[in-house]
mmCIF file of C-alpha atoms and ligand atoms in Angstrom:
data_model
loop_
_atom_site.group_PDB
_atom_site.id
_atom_site.type_symbol
_atom_site.label_atom_id
_atom_site.label_comp_id
_atom_site.label_asym_id
_atom_site.label_seq_id
_atom_site.Cartn_x
_atom_site.Cartn_y
_atom_site.Cartn_z
ATOM 1 C CA UNK Y 19 -8.196 17.146 -86.893
ATOM 2 C CA UNK Y 20 -10.332 16.549 -90.036
ATOM 3 C CA UNK Y 21 -8.306 15.334 -93.016
ATOM 4 C CA UNK Y 22 -9.658 15.311 -96.577
ATOM 5 C CA UNK Y 23 -7.693 12.892 -98.770
ATOM 6 C CA UNK Y 24 -7.773 10.894 -101.996
ATOM 7 C CA UNK Y 25 -6.925 7.206 -102.298
ATOM 8 C CA UNK Y 26 -4.945 6.592 -105.488
ATOM 9 C CA UNK Y 27 -2.590 4.010 -107.011
ATOM 10 C CA UNK Y 28 0.055 3.656 -109.669
ATOM 11 C CA UNK Y 29 -0.119 0.060 -110.962
ATOM 12 C CA UNK Y 30 -1.336 -1.137 -107.567
ATOM 13 C CA UNK Y 31 1.310 0.767 -105.547
ATOM 14 C CA UNK Y 32 -1.230 2.604 -103.431
ATOM 15 C CA UNK Y 33 -1.286 5.990 -101.781
ATOM 16 C CA UNK Y 34 -3.186 8.258 -99.446
ATOM 17 C CA UNK Y 35 -2.805 11.718 -101.003
ATOM 18 C CA UNK Y 36 -3.330 14.841 -98.904
ATOM 19 C CA UNK Y 37 -3.737 18.366 -100.290
ATOM 20 C CA UNK Y 38 -1.655 20.450 -97.883
ATOM 21 C CA UNK Y 39 -2.063 23.518 -100.081
ATOM 22 C CA UNK Y 40 -5.635 24.182 -98.912
ATOM 23 C CA UNK Y 41 -5.254 22.196 -95.659
ATOM 24 C CA UNK Y 42 -2.596 22.405 -92.975
ATOM 25 C CA UNK Y 43 -2.107 18.833 -91.790
ATOM 26 C CA UNK Y 44 0.795 17.677 -89.679
ATOM 27 C CA UNK Y 45 1.154 13.932 -88.991
ATOM 28 C CA UNK Y 46 3.896 12.318 -86.912
ATOM 29 C CA UNK Y 47 5.538 8.957 -87.657
ATOM 30 C CA UNK Y 48 3.170 7.015 -85.415
ATOM 31 C CA UNK Y 49 0.064 8.616 -86.952
ATOM 32 C CA UNK Y 50 1.302 7.846 -90.497
ATOM 33 C CA UNK Y 51 2.040 4.219 -89.604
ATOM 34 C CA UNK Y 52 -1.420 3.887 -88.013
ATOM 35 C CA UNK Y 53 -3.117 5.334 -91.123
ATOM 36 C CA UNK Y 54 -1.079 2.964 -93.322
ATOM 37 C CA UNK Y 55 -2.336 -0.082 -91.402
ATOM 38 C CA UNK Y 56 -4.505 -2.118 -93.807
ATOM 39 C CA UNK Y 57 -6.663 -3.530 -91.003
ATOM 40 C CA UNK Y 58 -7.023 -0.600 -88.642
ATOM 41 C CA UNK Y 59 -6.345 2.441 -90.820
ATOM 42 C CA UNK Y 60 -6.850 3.669 -94.388
ATOM 43 C CA UNK Y 61 -4.167 1.279 -95.713
ATOM 44 C CA UNK Y 62 -1.464 2.403 -98.171
ATOM 45 C CA UNK Y 63 2.135 1.827 -99.251
ATOM 46 C CA UNK Y 64 2.984 5.536 -99.085
ATOM 47 C CA UNK Y 65 1.422 8.794 -97.889
ATOM 48 C CA UNK Y 66 1.901 11.668 -100.361
ATOM 49 C CA UNK Y 67 1.578 15.313 -99.331
ATOM 50 C CA UNK Y 68 1.047 18.101 -101.857
ATOM 51 C CA UNK Y 69 2.537 21.335 -100.495
ATOM 52 C CA UNK Y 70 2.970 24.870 -101.785
ATOM 53 C CA UNK Y 71 6.298 25.494 -103.552
ATOM 54 C CA UNK Y 72 9.329 26.457 -101.468
ATOM 55 C CA UNK Y 73 11.048 27.702 -104.602
ATOM 56 C CA UNK Y 74 9.714 30.238 -107.159
ATOM 57 C CA UNK Y 75 10.602 28.070 -110.142
ATOM 58 C CA UNK Y 76 8.583 25.022 -109.082
ATOM 59 C CA UNK Y 77 4.794 24.647 -108.939
ATOM 60 C CA UNK Y 78 4.476 22.426 -105.870
ATOM 61 C CA UNK Y 79 6.509 20.567 -103.237
ATOM 62 C CA UNK Y 80 5.949 16.815 -102.856
ATOM 63 C CA UNK Y 81 6.570 14.917 -99.601
ATOM 64 C CA UNK Y 82 6.607 11.121 -99.445
ATOM 65 C CA UNK Y 83 6.260 8.915 -96.363
ATOM 66 C CA UNK Y 84 6.550 5.112 -96.379
ATOM 67 C CA UNK Y 85 4.049 2.922 -94.527
ATOM 68 C CA UNK Y 86 6.451 2.758 -91.564
ATOM 69 C CA UNK Y 87 6.282 6.564 -91.306
ATOM 70 C CA UNK Y 88 9.784 7.211 -92.686
ATOM 71 C CA UNK Y 89 10.068 10.251 -94.987
ATOM 72 C CA UNK Y 90 11.864 9.489 -98.255
ATOM 73 C CA UNK Y 91 13.295 11.347 -101.234
ATOM 74 C CA UNK Y 92 11.385 9.975 -104.210
ATOM 75 C CA UNK Y 93 8.360 7.946 -105.337
ATOM 76 C CA UNK Y 94 7.851 7.423 -109.050
ATOM 77 C CA UNK Y 95 4.369 5.899 -109.022
ATOM 78 C CA UNK Y 96 3.439 8.592 -106.526
ATOM 79 C CA UNK Y 97 4.647 11.318 -108.885
ATOM 80 C CA UNK Y 98 2.207 10.162 -111.573
ATOM 81 C CA UNK Y 99 -0.645 10.095 -109.032
ATOM 82 C CA UNK Y 100 0.510 13.505 -107.737
ATOM 83 C CA UNK Y 101 0.056 14.957 -111.232
ATOM 84 C CA UNK Y 102 -3.405 13.370 -111.603
ATOM 85 C CA UNK Y 103 -4.362 14.611 -108.112
ATOM 86 C CA UNK Y 104 -3.393 18.245 -108.870
ATOM 87 C CA UNK Y 105 -5.895 18.303 -111.766
ATOM 88 C CA UNK Y 106 -8.534 16.292 -109.830
ATOM 89 C CA UNK Y 107 -8.454 18.849 -106.992
ATOM 90 C CA UNK Y 108 -8.267 21.844 -109.342
ATOM 91 C CA UNK Y 109 -5.013 22.996 -107.758
ATOM 92 C CA UNK Y 110 -3.790 23.953 -111.222
ATOM 93 C CA UNK Y 111 -5.169 23.939 -114.750
ATOM 94 C CA UNK Y 112 -1.762 23.238 -116.281
ATOM 95 C CA UNK Y 113 -0.923 19.886 -117.853
ATOM 96 C CA UNK Y 114 2.674 19.862 -116.715
ATOM 97 C CA UNK Y 115 4.247 20.758 -113.405
ATOM 98 C CA UNK Y 116 7.700 21.165 -111.893
ATOM 99 C CA UNK Y 117 7.726 19.624 -108.434
ATOM 100 C CA UNK Y 118 10.415 19.693 -105.763
ATOM 101 C CA UNK Y 119 11.017 16.646 -103.573
ATOM 102 C CA UNK Y 120 13.608 15.774 -100.920
ATOM 103 C CA UNK Y 121 15.452 14.020 -103.745
ATOM 104 C CA UNK Y 122 15.477 16.902 -106.258
ATOM 105 C CA UNK Y 123 13.131 18.526 -108.807
ATOM 106 C CA UNK Y 124 11.027 16.399 -111.164
ATOM 107 C CA UNK Y 125 8.687 17.359 -114.009
ATOM 108 C CA UNK Y 126 5.277 15.717 -114.392
ATOM 109 C CA UNK Y 127 3.243 15.844 -117.610
ATOM 110 C CA UNK Y 128 -0.332 14.607 -118.136
ATOM 111 C CA UNK Y 129 -0.716 13.381 -121.694
ATOM 112 C CA UNK Y 130 -3.831 13.172 -123.877
ATOM 113 C CA UNK Y 131 -4.191 9.394 -123.587
ATOM 114 C CA UNK Y 132 -4.519 9.653 -119.796
ATOM 115 C CA UNK Y 133 -0.965 8.505 -119.191
ATOM 116 C CA UNK Y 134 1.493 10.487 -117.077
ATOM 117 C CA UNK Y 135 5.134 11.095 -118.078
ATOM 118 C CA UNK Y 136 7.674 12.017 -115.408
ATOM 119 C CA UNK Y 137 11.154 13.431 -115.889
ATOM 120 C CA UNK Y 138 12.719 11.684 -112.888
ATOM 121 C CA UNK Y 139 16.041 13.500 -113.163
ATOM 122 C CA UNK Y 140 19.397 11.869 -113.747
ATOM 123 C CA UNK Y 141 20.257 8.560 -112.048
ATOM 124 C CA UNK Y 142 23.012 8.769 -109.426
ATOM 125 C CA UNK Y 143 25.720 6.099 -109.644
ATOM 126 C CA UNK Y 144 28.441 7.634 -107.475
ATOM 127 C CA UNK Y 145 28.455 5.411 -104.345
ATOM 128 C CA UNK Y 146 28.724 8.150 -101.721
ATOM 129 C CA UNK Y 147 25.690 9.956 -103.210
ATOM 130 C CA UNK Y 148 23.445 6.871 -103.283
ATOM 131 C CA UNK Y 149 24.536 6.318 -100.422
ATOM 132 C CA UNK Y 150 26.363 2.985 -100.789
ATOM 133 C CA UNK Y 151 29.674 1.972 -99.217
ATOM 134 C CA UNK Y 152 32.187 1.103 -101.971
ATOM 135 C CA UNK Y 153 35.837 1.936 -102.667
ATOM 136 C CA UNK Y 154 35.047 2.899 -106.253
ATOM 137 C CA UNK Y 155 32.083 3.163 -108.630
ATOM 138 C CA UNK Y 156 31.249 -0.112 -110.407
ATOM 139 C CA UNK Y 157 28.340 -1.332 -112.523
ATOM 140 C CA UNK Y 158 28.073 -4.458 -110.384
ATOM 141 C CA UNK Y 159 29.092 -4.953 -106.746
ATOM 142 C CA UNK Y 160 29.467 -8.083 -104.593
ATOM 143 C CA UNK Y 161 27.279 -7.992 -101.467
ATOM 144 C CA UNK Y 162 27.714 -10.619 -98.773
ATOM 145 C CA UNK Y 163 25.042 -11.381 -96.186
ATOM 146 C CA UNK Y 164 24.436 -14.428 -93.981
ATOM 147 C CA UNK Y 165 27.002 -16.609 -95.843
ATOM 148 C CA UNK Y 166 25.339 -15.694 -99.182
ATOM 149 C CA UNK Y 167 26.858 -13.673 -102.053
ATOM 150 C CA UNK Y 168 24.836 -11.349 -104.296
ATOM 151 C CA UNK Y 169 25.897 -9.530 -107.494
ATOM 152 C CA UNK Y 170 24.019 -6.210 -107.451
ATOM 153 C CA UNK Y 171 23.788 -2.805 -109.000
ATOM 154 C CA UNK Y 172 23.436 0.306 -106.814
ATOM 155 C CA UNK Y 173 21.520 3.258 -108.299
ATOM 156 C CA UNK Y 174 19.784 6.273 -106.763
ATOM 157 C CA UNK Y 175 16.782 8.025 -108.313
ATOM 158 C CA UNK Y 176 16.843 10.336 -105.317
ATOM 159 C CA UNK Y 177 16.173 7.204 -103.264
ATOM 160 C CA UNK Y 178 18.538 4.219 -103.020
ATOM 161 C CA UNK Y 179 18.039 1.018 -105.050
ATOM 162 C CA UNK Y 180 19.903 -2.287 -105.044
ATOM 163 C CA UNK Y 181 19.107 -4.452 -108.091
ATOM 164 C CA UNK Y 182 20.022 -8.042 -108.937
ATOM 165 C CA UNK Y 183 19.380 -10.266 -111.950
ATOM 166 C CA UNK Y 184 17.140 -13.328 -111.590
ATOM 167 C CA UNK Y 185 16.162 -16.002 -114.133
ATOM 168 C CA UNK Y 186 12.465 -15.926 -113.204
ATOM 169 C CA UNK Y 187 10.877 -13.185 -111.078
ATOM 170 C CA UNK Y 188 7.942 -15.461 -110.261
ATOM 171 C CA UNK Y 189 10.310 -17.673 -108.257
ATOM 172 C CA UNK Y 190 12.594 -14.935 -106.892
ATOM 173 C CA UNK Y 191 13.099 -14.984 -103.077
ATOM 174 C CA UNK Y 192 11.748 -11.421 -102.808
ATOM 175 C CA UNK Y 193 10.612 -11.465 -99.174
ATOM 176 C CA UNK Y 194 13.587 -13.420 -97.825
ATOM 177 C CA UNK Y 195 16.408 -11.693 -99.777
ATOM 178 C CA UNK Y 196 14.611 -8.344 -99.788
ATOM 179 C CA UNK Y 197 14.370 -8.323 -95.997
ATOM 180 C CA UNK Y 198 18.007 -9.451 -95.765
ATOM 181 C CA UNK Y 199 19.442 -6.751 -98.033
ATOM 182 C CA UNK Y 200 17.139 -3.750 -97.451
ATOM 183 C CA UNK Y 201 19.047 -2.922 -94.262
ATOM 184 C CA UNK Y 202 22.466 -4.140 -95.444
ATOM 185 C CA UNK Y 203 25.218 -2.216 -93.670
ATOM 186 C CA UNK Y 204 26.634 -1.019 -97.027
ATOM 187 C CA UNK Y 205 23.374 0.957 -97.516
ATOM 188 C CA UNK Y 206 23.557 3.428 -94.587
ATOM 189 C CA UNK Y 207 20.057 4.766 -95.399
ATOM 190 C CA UNK Y 208 18.721 1.255 -96.279
ATOM 191 C CA UNK Y 209 17.591 0.474 -99.855
ATOM 192 C CA UNK Y 210 14.806 -0.724 -102.112
ATOM 193 C CA UNK Y 211 15.699 -4.208 -103.450
ATOM 194 C CA UNK Y 212 14.870 -4.964 -107.095
ATOM 195 C CA UNK Y 213 14.744 -8.442 -108.710
ATOM 196 C CA UNK Y 214 15.167 -8.034 -112.485
ATOM 197 C CA UNK Y 215 14.491 -10.646 -115.185
ATOM 198 C CA UNK Y 216 15.597 -9.634 -118.673
ATOM 199 C CA UNK Y 217 13.053 -10.916 -121.259
ATOM 200 C CA UNK Y 218 14.391 -9.180 -124.395
ATOM 201 C CA UNK Y 219 16.504 -6.130 -125.193
ATOM 202 C CA UNK Y 220 13.477 -3.860 -124.666
ATOM 203 C CA UNK Y 221 11.436 -5.816 -122.116
ATOM 204 C CA UNK Y 222 12.140 -6.872 -118.537
ATOM 205 C CA UNK Y 223 10.139 -8.093 -115.539
ATOM 206 C CA UNK Y 224 10.738 -6.652 -112.074
ATOM 207 C CA UNK Y 225 9.636 -7.214 -108.492
ATOM 208 C CA UNK Y 226 10.662 -4.788 -105.741
ATOM 209 C CA UNK Y 227 10.968 -5.204 -101.975
ATOM 210 C CA UNK Y 228 10.524 -1.566 -100.982
ATOM 211 C CA UNK Y 229 12.382 0.115 -98.113
ATOM 212 C CA UNK Y 230 9.930 0.856 -95.313
ATOM 213 C CA UNK Y 231 7.106 -1.200 -96.847
ATOM 214 C CA UNK Y 232 8.025 -4.673 -98.170
ATOM 215 C CA UNK Y 233 7.074 -5.995 -101.608
ATOM 216 C CA UNK Y 234 4.735 -3.664 -103.498
ATOM 217 C CA UNK Y 235 2.788 -4.340 -106.698
ATOM 218 C CA UNK Y 236 4.938 -1.763 -108.480
ATOM 219 C CA UNK Y 237 7.800 0.645 -107.770
ATOM 220 C CA UNK Y 238 8.302 3.502 -110.213
ATOM 221 C CA UNK Y 239 11.706 4.683 -109.005
ATOM 222 C CA UNK Y 240 12.693 1.008 -108.809
ATOM 223 C CA UNK Y 241 11.695 0.502 -112.444
ATOM 224 C CA UNK Y 242 13.830 3.522 -113.390
ATOM 225 C CA UNK Y 243 16.828 2.298 -111.392
ATOM 226 C CA UNK Y 244 16.549 -1.259 -112.759
ATOM 227 C CA UNK Y 245 16.195 -0.030 -116.362
ATOM 228 C CA UNK Y 246 19.274 2.195 -115.986
ATOM 229 C CA UNK Y 247 21.293 -0.701 -114.550
ATOM 230 C CA UNK Y 248 20.121 -2.998 -117.345
ATOM 231 C CA UNK Y 249 21.046 -0.365 -119.967
ATOM 232 C CA UNK Y 250 24.485 0.204 -118.399
ATOM 233 C CA UNK Y 251 25.155 -3.526 -118.866
ATOM 234 C CA UNK Y 252 23.766 -3.371 -122.421
ATOM 235 C CA UNK Y 253 21.167 -5.977 -121.437
ATOM 236 C CA UNK Y 254 18.397 -3.445 -122.109
ATOM 237 C CA UNK Y 255 17.924 -0.745 -124.733
ATOM 238 C CA UNK Y 256 15.977 2.513 -124.326
ATOM 239 C CA UNK Y 257 12.990 2.702 -124.310
ATOM 240 C CA UNK Y 258 12.399 -0.397 -122.187
ATOM 241 C CA UNK Y 259 9.113 -1.849 -121.011
ATOM 242 C CA UNK Y 260 9.428 -2.765 -117.338
ATOM 243 C CA UNK Y 261 6.679 -5.236 -116.392
ATOM 244 C CA UNK Y 262 5.848 -5.279 -112.673
ATOM 245 C CA UNK Y 263 3.211 -7.411 -110.923
ATOM 246 C CA UNK Y 264 0.784 -4.451 -111.014
ATOM 247 C CA UNK Y 265 1.414 -3.360 -114.606
ATOM 248 C CA UNK Y 266 3.972 -2.013 -117.077
ATOM 249 C CA UNK Y 267 5.985 1.213 -117.223
ATOM 250 C CA UNK Y 268 7.948 2.615 -120.153
ATOM 251 C CA UNK Y 269 11.391 3.842 -119.153
ATOM 252 C CA UNK Y 270 13.623 5.934 -121.435
ATOM 253 C CA UNK Y 271 17.167 6.981 -120.662
ATOM 254 C CA UNK Y 272 20.421 8.005 -122.356
ATOM 255 C CA UNK Y 273 23.657 8.454 -120.341
ATOM 256 C CA UNK Y 274 24.047 12.002 -119.069
ATOM 257 C CA UNK Y 275 20.320 12.665 -119.371
ATOM 258 C CA UNK Y 276 17.183 12.354 -117.243
ATOM 259 C CA UNK Y 277 15.262 9.109 -116.868
ATOM 260 C CA UNK Y 278 11.724 9.399 -118.257
ATOM 261 C CA UNK Y 279 8.971 7.146 -116.883
ATOM 262 C CA UNK Y 280 5.522 6.865 -118.510
ATOM 263 C CA UNK Y 281 2.529 5.026 -117.074
ATOM 264 C CA UNK Y 282 -0.939 5.133 -115.571
ATOM 265 C CA UNK Y 283 -2.166 6.874 -112.432
ATOM 266 C CA UNK Y 284 -5.530 5.914 -110.950
ATOM 267 C CA UNK Y 285 -7.938 7.671 -108.584
ATOM 268 C CA UNK Y 286 -9.990 5.297 -106.387
ATOM 269 C CA UNK Y 287 -12.022 7.486 -104.017
ATOM 270 C CA UNK Y 288 -12.072 10.697 -102.015
ATOM 271 C CA UNK Y 289 -12.480 10.394 -98.274
ATOM 272 C CA UNK Y 290 -12.118 12.175 -94.996
ATOM 273 C CA UNK Y 291 -10.948 11.030 -91.602
ATOM 274 C CA UNK Y 292 -10.905 12.651 -88.158
ATOM 275 C CA UNK Y 293 -7.771 12.081 -86.049
HETATM 276 N N1 API J 30 9.969 2.812 -100.668
HETATM 277 C C1 API J 30 10.668 3.890 -101.389
HETATM 278 C C2 API J 30 9.725 5.097 -101.595
HETATM 279 C C3 API J 30 8.582 4.790 -102.561
HETATM 280 C C4 API J 30 9.078 4.341 -103.894
HETATM 281 C C5 API J 30 8.058 3.662 -104.806
HETATM 282 N N2 API J 30 6.736 3.484 -104.287
HETATM 283 C C6 API J 30 8.042 4.311 -106.185
HETATM 284 O O1 API J 30 7.026 4.224 -106.887
HETATM 285 O O2 API J 30 9.114 4.868 -106.576
HETATM 286 C C7 API J 30 11.893 4.328 -100.570
HETATM 287 O O3 API J 30 11.902 4.110 -99.360
HETATM 288 O O4 API J 30 12.821 4.870 -101.192
#
């Protein structure tokens, strides 16, 4: 099977992007994990598949697979690259697209300065819908693991996020605590673990241990979830600059409305591989 693909990244969160509108590629979990391998495969955090729409009022369908092969509901950095890819491949000459994902419909807009703005939909805070085990909805929950106690927020952007405050992201125990909490039994579908340092009322720093990957250089849905949690606690105001190791995203949100994420999307190369 010959696969044409593009290698892209959103602030260093990197992707293999496959046009499954003009191709008809099926990859199983093992094949995706092998392609994700940075020594023996293409190497990526997520595989993104562009598919024809299943619904007349969207332009495309968007499937997302983590490096471990698991299919997930949302990928914010991937959405910006998805929009850039559509134009790069000439799959549409529009500048804005409605795209369905497992986690709901998002809107992607390419702006004149080369940035990409995504309407990520409304954040989900109701525990059962995240999903997160809790007796009632709170802004902050107490999680216990291995004799440690963590104060965390739980927010879904279509995919589940657990966020905690830290004094200094550079010294946050991302690998150790991320690995401990990503599969916490209160997150039945696992979770992305965000470590958030508030710098000012419109600026924060964030590192994310991603479900199915580990720490990435940036996590778009994680930046959205962390910004929402910061705004709910009135520690952040909208719009907020969320600074990740790979770069900065602008996140805007008002309660009851969609979260908007604006940032770069980069094309690295086009390639092909025979499986
Ligand atoms: N690891 C995430 C999917 C990718 C999210 C991230 N790359 C983004 O930019 O939102 C999950 O399992 O929910």
